[in-house]
Short mmCIF file of C-alpha atoms and ligand atoms in Angstrom, two decimals:
data_model
loop_
_atom_site.label_atom_id
_atom_site.label_comp_id
_atom_site.label_asym_id
_atom_site.label_seq_id
_atom_site.Cartn_x
_atom_site.Cartn_y
_atom_site.Cartn_z
CA MET H 1 12.79 -28.75 -30.91
CA SER H 2 9.26 -27.56 -30.05
CA GLY H 3 8.91 -23.94 -28.16
CA SER H 4 6.61 -23.29 -25.24
CA LEU H 5 5.58 -20.01 -23.57
CA VAL H 6 4.10 -19.59 -20.41
CA VAL H 7 3.27 -16.64 -18.48
CA VAL H 8 3.88 -16.40 -15.11
CA GLY H 9 3.73 -13.90 -12.14
CA THR H 10 6.37 -13.01 -9.72
CA GLY H 11 3.42 -12.18 -6.74
CA PRO H 12 3.33 -8.91 -5.06
CA GLY H 13 7.26 -8.76 -4.29
CA LYS H 14 8.74 -10.94 -1.55
CA PRO H 15 10.20 -14.53 -2.81
CA GLU H 16 8.21 -16.58 -0.59
CA LEU H 17 5.40 -15.50 -2.43
CA MET H 18 6.12 -16.59 -5.73
CA THR H 19 4.65 -20.35 -6.50
CA PRO H 20 6.76 -23.23 -7.26
CA ALA H 21 5.15 -24.11 -10.32
CA THR H 22 6.26 -20.37 -11.41
CA LEU H 23 9.90 -21.38 -10.02
CA ALA H 24 9.89 -24.81 -12.23
CA ALA H 25 8.74 -22.95 -15.15
CA LEU H 26 11.57 -20.14 -14.62
CA ALA H 27 14.33 -23.10 -14.15
CA THR H 28 13.64 -24.46 -17.61
CA ALA H 29 13.16 -21.52 -19.62
CA THR H 30 15.95 -20.34 -22.25
CA ASP H 31 14.50 -17.17 -22.82
CA LEU H 32 12.79 -14.63 -19.79
CA VAL H 33 10.65 -11.76 -21.39
CA GLY H 34 9.11 -9.10 -19.28
CA TYR H 35 9.10 -5.31 -17.84
CA GLY H 36 12.82 -4.71 -16.31
CA PRO H 37 11.64 -4.37 -12.33
CA TYR H 38 9.67 -7.98 -12.59
CA LEU H 39 12.61 -9.83 -14.01
CA ASP H 40 15.02 -7.82 -11.32
CA ARG H 41 13.06 -10.02 -8.96
CA ILE H 42 14.30 -13.41 -10.37
CA PRO H 43 17.53 -14.72 -9.17
CA LYS H 44 20.14 -15.30 -12.21
CA THR H 45 20.50 -18.99 -11.75
CA ARG H 46 21.57 -19.91 -15.30
CA ALA H 47 24.17 -18.23 -17.30
CA ASP H 48 22.87 -19.55 -20.64
CA GLN H 49 19.17 -18.01 -20.13
CA CYS H 50 18.62 -14.96 -21.98
CA ARG H 51 16.90 -11.79 -20.59
CA HIS H 52 14.70 -9.75 -22.94
CA VAL H 53 14.05 -6.52 -20.68
CA SER H 54 11.26 -4.09 -21.88
CA ASP H 55 9.56 -1.14 -21.03
CA ASN H 56 6.27 -1.49 -19.17
CA ARG H 57 4.37 0.31 -22.10
CA VAL H 58 4.58 -1.90 -25.16
CA GLU H 59 2.76 -5.10 -23.47
CA LEU H 60 1.76 -6.03 -26.99
CA ASP H 61 5.16 -5.66 -28.58
CA ARG H 62 6.73 -7.84 -25.80
CA ALA H 63 3.74 -10.33 -26.10
CA ARG H 64 4.61 -10.75 -30.10
CA LEU H 65 8.82 -11.03 -29.29
CA ALA H 66 7.35 -13.85 -27.18
CA LEU H 67 5.36 -15.77 -29.32
CA SER H 68 8.10 -15.44 -31.92
CA LEU H 69 10.74 -16.91 -29.92
CA ALA H 70 8.13 -19.66 -28.71
CA ALA H 71 7.51 -20.32 -32.73
CA SER H 72 11.33 -20.49 -33.15
CA GLY H 73 11.77 -23.43 -30.78
CA ARG H 74 12.51 -21.04 -27.54
CA LYS H 75 11.38 -22.08 -24.24
CA VAL H 76 9.98 -18.52 -23.13
CA VAL H 77 8.81 -17.49 -19.81
CA VAL H 78 6.63 -13.83 -19.90
CA VAL H 79 7.05 -12.54 -16.50
CA SER H 80 4.32 -10.26 -14.74
CA GLY H 81 3.77 -9.06 -11.34
CA GLY H 82 1.43 -10.10 -9.07
CA ASP H 83 -0.79 -12.81 -10.99
CA PRO H 84 -0.27 -12.93 -14.82
CA GLY H 85 -4.36 -12.88 -15.68
CA VAL H 86 -4.95 -9.77 -13.89
CA PHE H 87 -4.61 -6.39 -15.70
CA ALA H 88 -1.19 -7.80 -17.08
CA MET H 89 0.64 -10.10 -19.39
CA ALA H 90 -1.61 -13.17 -19.89
CA ALA H 91 -4.26 -10.97 -21.66
CA ALA H 92 -1.94 -9.39 -23.87
CA VAL H 93 -0.55 -12.20 -25.15
CA PHE H 94 -3.35 -13.78 -26.24
CA GLU H 95 -4.62 -10.26 -27.81
CA ALA H 96 -1.55 -10.67 -29.64
CA VAL H 97 -2.48 -14.62 -30.75
CA GLU H 98 -5.69 -13.36 -31.86
CA ALA H 99 -4.51 -10.40 -34.21
CA GLY H 100 -1.20 -12.74 -35.30
CA ASP H 101 0.47 -15.22 -37.55
CA ALA H 102 -2.21 -18.13 -37.63
CA ALA H 103 0.65 -20.81 -36.63
CA TRP H 104 0.68 -19.30 -32.99
CA ARG H 105 -2.66 -20.62 -32.02
CA THR H 106 -1.12 -23.68 -32.01
CA LEU H 107 1.92 -23.26 -29.96
CA ASP H 108 1.98 -24.49 -26.20
CA ILE H 109 0.88 -21.77 -24.37
CA ARG H 110 0.38 -22.26 -20.58
CA VAL H 111 -0.66 -19.45 -17.87
CA GLU H 112 0.51 -20.00 -14.01
CA PRO H 113 -1.37 -18.49 -11.15
CA GLY H 114 0.30 -15.94 -8.87
CA VAL H 115 -0.68 -14.08 -5.83
CA THR H 116 -2.18 -10.79 -6.75
CA ALA H 117 -1.78 -7.74 -5.14
CA MET H 118 -5.26 -7.52 -3.85
CA LEU H 119 -4.91 -10.81 -1.73
CA ALA H 120 -1.45 -9.79 -0.58
CA ALA H 121 -2.75 -6.63 0.55
CA ALA H 122 -6.20 -7.95 1.89
CA ALA H 123 -4.13 -10.51 4.46
CA GLU H 124 -2.02 -7.41 5.54
CA VAL H 125 -4.95 -5.80 7.17
CA GLY H 126 -7.05 -9.06 8.22
CA ALA H 127 -10.12 -10.33 5.71
CA PRO H 128 -11.73 -6.99 4.06
CA LEU H 129 -12.70 -9.61 0.97
CA GLY H 130 -14.44 -11.90 3.18
CA GLY H 131 -17.60 -11.13 1.44
CA ASP H 132 -18.35 -9.89 -2.71
CA PHE H 133 -15.62 -8.12 -4.02
CA CYS H 134 -14.46 -6.64 -7.28
CA ALA H 135 -11.67 -5.57 -8.93
CA ILE H 136 -11.44 -2.21 -10.87
CA SER H 137 -8.31 -0.52 -12.15
CA LEU H 138 -8.71 2.89 -12.75
CA SER H 139 -6.28 3.19 -15.62
CA ASP H 140 -7.82 4.80 -18.59
CA ASN H 141 -5.15 3.90 -20.78
CA LEU H 142 -7.19 1.12 -22.42
CA LYS H 143 -10.95 1.99 -21.46
CA ALA H 144 -12.92 5.13 -21.26
CA TRP H 145 -13.04 7.40 -18.02
CA ALA H 146 -17.01 7.18 -18.65
CA THR H 147 -16.57 3.16 -18.47
CA ILE H 148 -14.50 3.37 -15.19
CA GLU H 149 -17.39 5.43 -13.63
CA ARG H 150 -19.90 3.42 -14.68
CA ARG H 151 -18.39 0.13 -13.15
CA LEU H 152 -17.58 2.33 -9.88
CA ARG H 153 -21.24 3.33 -9.64
CA ALA H 154 -22.11 -0.22 -10.28
CA ALA H 155 -19.92 -1.99 -7.65
CA ALA H 156 -21.08 0.47 -5.04
CA GLU H 157 -24.73 0.32 -5.73
CA ALA H 158 -24.41 -3.37 -5.28
CA ASP H 159 -22.60 -2.94 -2.26
CA PHE H 160 -19.20 -4.99 -3.22
CA VAL H 161 -16.02 -4.20 -1.51
CA ILE H 162 -13.95 -2.48 -4.27
CA ALA H 163 -10.49 -3.04 -5.14
CA LEU H 164 -9.01 -0.35 -6.91
CA TYR H 165 -5.66 -1.35 -8.90
CA ASN H 166 -3.39 1.39 -10.88
CA PRO H 167 -5.53 3.69 -8.64
CA ALA H 168 -2.58 6.79 -9.61
CA SER H 169 0.17 7.68 -11.72
CA LYS H 170 2.06 10.98 -12.36
CA ALA H 171 -0.12 11.35 -15.47
CA ARG H 172 -3.43 10.42 -13.76
CA PRO H 173 -2.94 12.37 -10.74
CA HIS H 174 -6.81 13.49 -10.47
CA GLN H 175 -8.73 10.59 -11.33
CA LEU H 176 -8.61 9.09 -7.53
CA ALA H 177 -9.94 11.98 -6.21
CA GLN H 178 -13.01 11.44 -8.89
CA ALA H 179 -13.50 7.89 -8.17
CA PHE H 180 -13.91 9.00 -4.46
CA ASP H 181 -16.27 11.85 -5.18
CA LEU H 182 -18.22 9.78 -7.34
CA LEU H 183 -18.29 6.91 -4.53
CA ARG H 184 -19.26 9.28 -1.71
CA THR H 185 -22.43 9.86 -3.18
CA ILE H 186 -23.63 6.29 -3.19
CA LYS H 187 -21.77 4.79 -0.24
CA GLY H 188 -21.85 5.76 3.73
CA LEU H 189 -18.77 8.37 4.38
CA ASP H 190 -17.66 6.05 7.45
CA THR H 191 -17.24 3.32 4.98
CA PRO H 192 -13.51 1.66 5.88
CA LEU H 193 -11.33 2.69 3.33
CA LEU H 194 -7.50 1.15 3.02
CA PHE H 195 -4.18 2.15 1.07
CA VAL H 196 -1.93 -0.74 1.00
CA ARG H 197 1.64 0.11 -0.57
CA ALA H 198 4.14 -2.45 -1.31
CA ALA H 199 1.88 -5.29 0.11
CA GLY H 200 3.72 -8.84 0.83
CA THR H 201 6.75 -7.15 0.68
CA PRO H 202 9.02 -5.61 3.65
CA GLU H 203 8.11 -2.15 3.01
CA VAL H 204 4.77 -2.55 3.30
CA ARG H 205 2.64 0.46 4.24
CA VAL H 206 -0.75 0.75 5.36
CA VAL H 207 -3.44 3.79 5.74
CA THR H 208 -6.56 2.89 7.37
CA THR H 209 -8.85 5.50 7.08
CA THR H 210 -12.70 6.23 6.01
CA LEU H 211 -14.29 7.10 2.23
CA GLY H 212 -15.25 9.95 3.97
CA ALA H 213 -11.85 11.18 4.93
CA ALA H 214 -9.65 9.48 2.38
CA ASP H 215 -6.98 11.38 0.72
CA PRO H 216 -6.00 10.53 -3.09
CA SER H 217 -2.29 11.94 -2.50
CA CYS H 218 -1.79 8.54 -0.51
CA ALA H 219 -2.01 6.09 -3.26
CA ASP H 220 0.79 5.79 -5.70
CA MET H 221 1.56 3.20 -8.55
CA ARG H 222 2.74 0.71 -5.81
CA THR H 223 -0.64 1.50 -3.62
CA LEU H 224 -3.81 -0.97 -4.09
CA VAL H 225 -7.13 0.81 -2.51
CA ILE H 226 -9.54 -1.19 -0.77
CA ILE H 227 -13.13 0.54 -0.29
CA GLY H 228 -15.29 -1.83 2.11
CA ALA H 229 -18.78 -2.51 1.92
CA SER H 230 -21.69 -1.62 4.19
CA THR H 231 -20.73 -4.55 6.49
CA THR H 232 -16.77 -4.12 6.62
CA ARG H 233 -15.76 -3.07 10.25
CA GLN H 234 -12.54 -2.54 12.14
CA ILE H 235 -12.11 -5.28 15.01
CA GLY H 236 -9.14 -4.06 16.72
CA ARG H 237 -6.28 -3.40 14.49
CA TRP H 238 -7.69 -5.82 11.75
CA ILE H 239 -10.47 -4.88 8.80
CA TYR H 240 -12.93 -7.90 7.67
CA THR H 241 -15.82 -7.85 5.96
CA PRO H 242 -18.31 -10.84 7.73
CA ARG H 243 -18.94 -13.59 5.07
CA SER H 244 -22.81 -13.38 5.90
CA GLU H 245 -24.56 -10.02 5.30
CA ARG H 246 -26.81 -10.96 8.07
CA GLU H 247 -23.78 -9.48 10.46
CA GLY H 248 -24.17 -6.19 8.98
CA ARG H 249 -24.57 -3.08 11.24
CA SER H 250 -28.06 -1.75 9.93
N1 LIG Y 301 -0.87 -8.43 -12.27
C1 LIG Y 301 -0.54 -7.11 -11.45
C2 LIG Y 301 -1.06 -6.12 -11.18
C3 LIG Y 301 -0.86 -5.32 -12.35
S1 LIG Y 301 -1.86 -3.54 -12.18
C4 LIG Y 301 -1.17 -8.20 -9.96
O1 LIG Y 301 -1.66 -8.79 -9.90
O2 LIG Y 301 -1.11 -7.67 -8.84
C5 LIG Y 301 -0.17 -2.52 -11.58
C6 LIG Y 301 -1.23 -2.31 -10.08
O3 LIG Y 301 -1.00 -3.41 -9.01
C7 LIG Y 301 -0.39 -1.12 -8.95
O4 LIG Y 301 -0.64 0.03 -9.56
C8 LIG Y 301 -1.06 -1.56 -7.81
O5 LIG Y 301 -2.43 -0.94 -7.73
C9 LIG Y 301 -1.27 -2.98 -7.68
N2 LIG Y 301 -0.05 -3.73 -7.14
C10 LIG Y 301 0.85 -4.19 -7.69
N3 LIG Y 301 1.77 -5.06 -6.49
C11 LIG Y 301 1.61 -4.27 -5.22
C12 LIG Y 301 1.77 -4.42 -4.03
N4 LIG Y 301 2.85 -5.06 -3.52
N5 LIG Y 301 0.97 -3.51 -3.29
C13 LIG Y 301 0.08 -3.23 -3.71
N6 LIG Y 301 -0.43 -2.74 -4.72
C14 LIG Y 301 0.07 -3.42 -5.48
#
């Protein structure tokens, strides 16, 4: 029996945002590997499917477990939230392959795309990502805070719309305030800023404000922050960024 490993994302939360390709991979898996809350989003349709639940912080251990199971002939699906390639398990799997058993390089490994939080959050409010945009994770678990500041500054100077993943956690309550302070030295204080919590789920909560007035305590681990470009504007209850820079205000 030849094993396989598919890395999937559950989307932002509601079942309709899980892709049919992801559902098909889940239906044929013998083993599911992932963080508990993500596995809870998947209906238990097969009694013979093993679930390997792990803590959120041990991504490399989880990736190694999944690779060993696939190498032993199991059909393994590794489950992330959102899209598995965006600040999630797909890269962890390849890091484990790179550092691990040479035989893992010949395994049947596939990644299925999913709906990432940034897209679900943008759709809640209109089209804030209508022009050029970038995504930055504010977590400094895997990179230096100085790197994050350098990227924030470059993104602001280039006038990208900026989507901030991992804006705050209990361990990091102050960094979002530091990020806002840095951006305020470069971007206009009237730049639209959105806190979108639990995007793409029935519990969604949106706070629309400006960079000048934004209160960092509006963000938690389930929030995505979107900071507009100079052309981003509010039309009625919608926020959008025009596709053309000629539509700008200045
Ligand atoms: N792979 C995931 C991102 C993992 S990083 C994806 O593609 O969406 C975790 C961060 O994603 C959270 O701290 C939060 O900033 C964001 N996030 C995940 N789901 C979200 C949701 N439903 N609404 C808003 N933000 C979300």
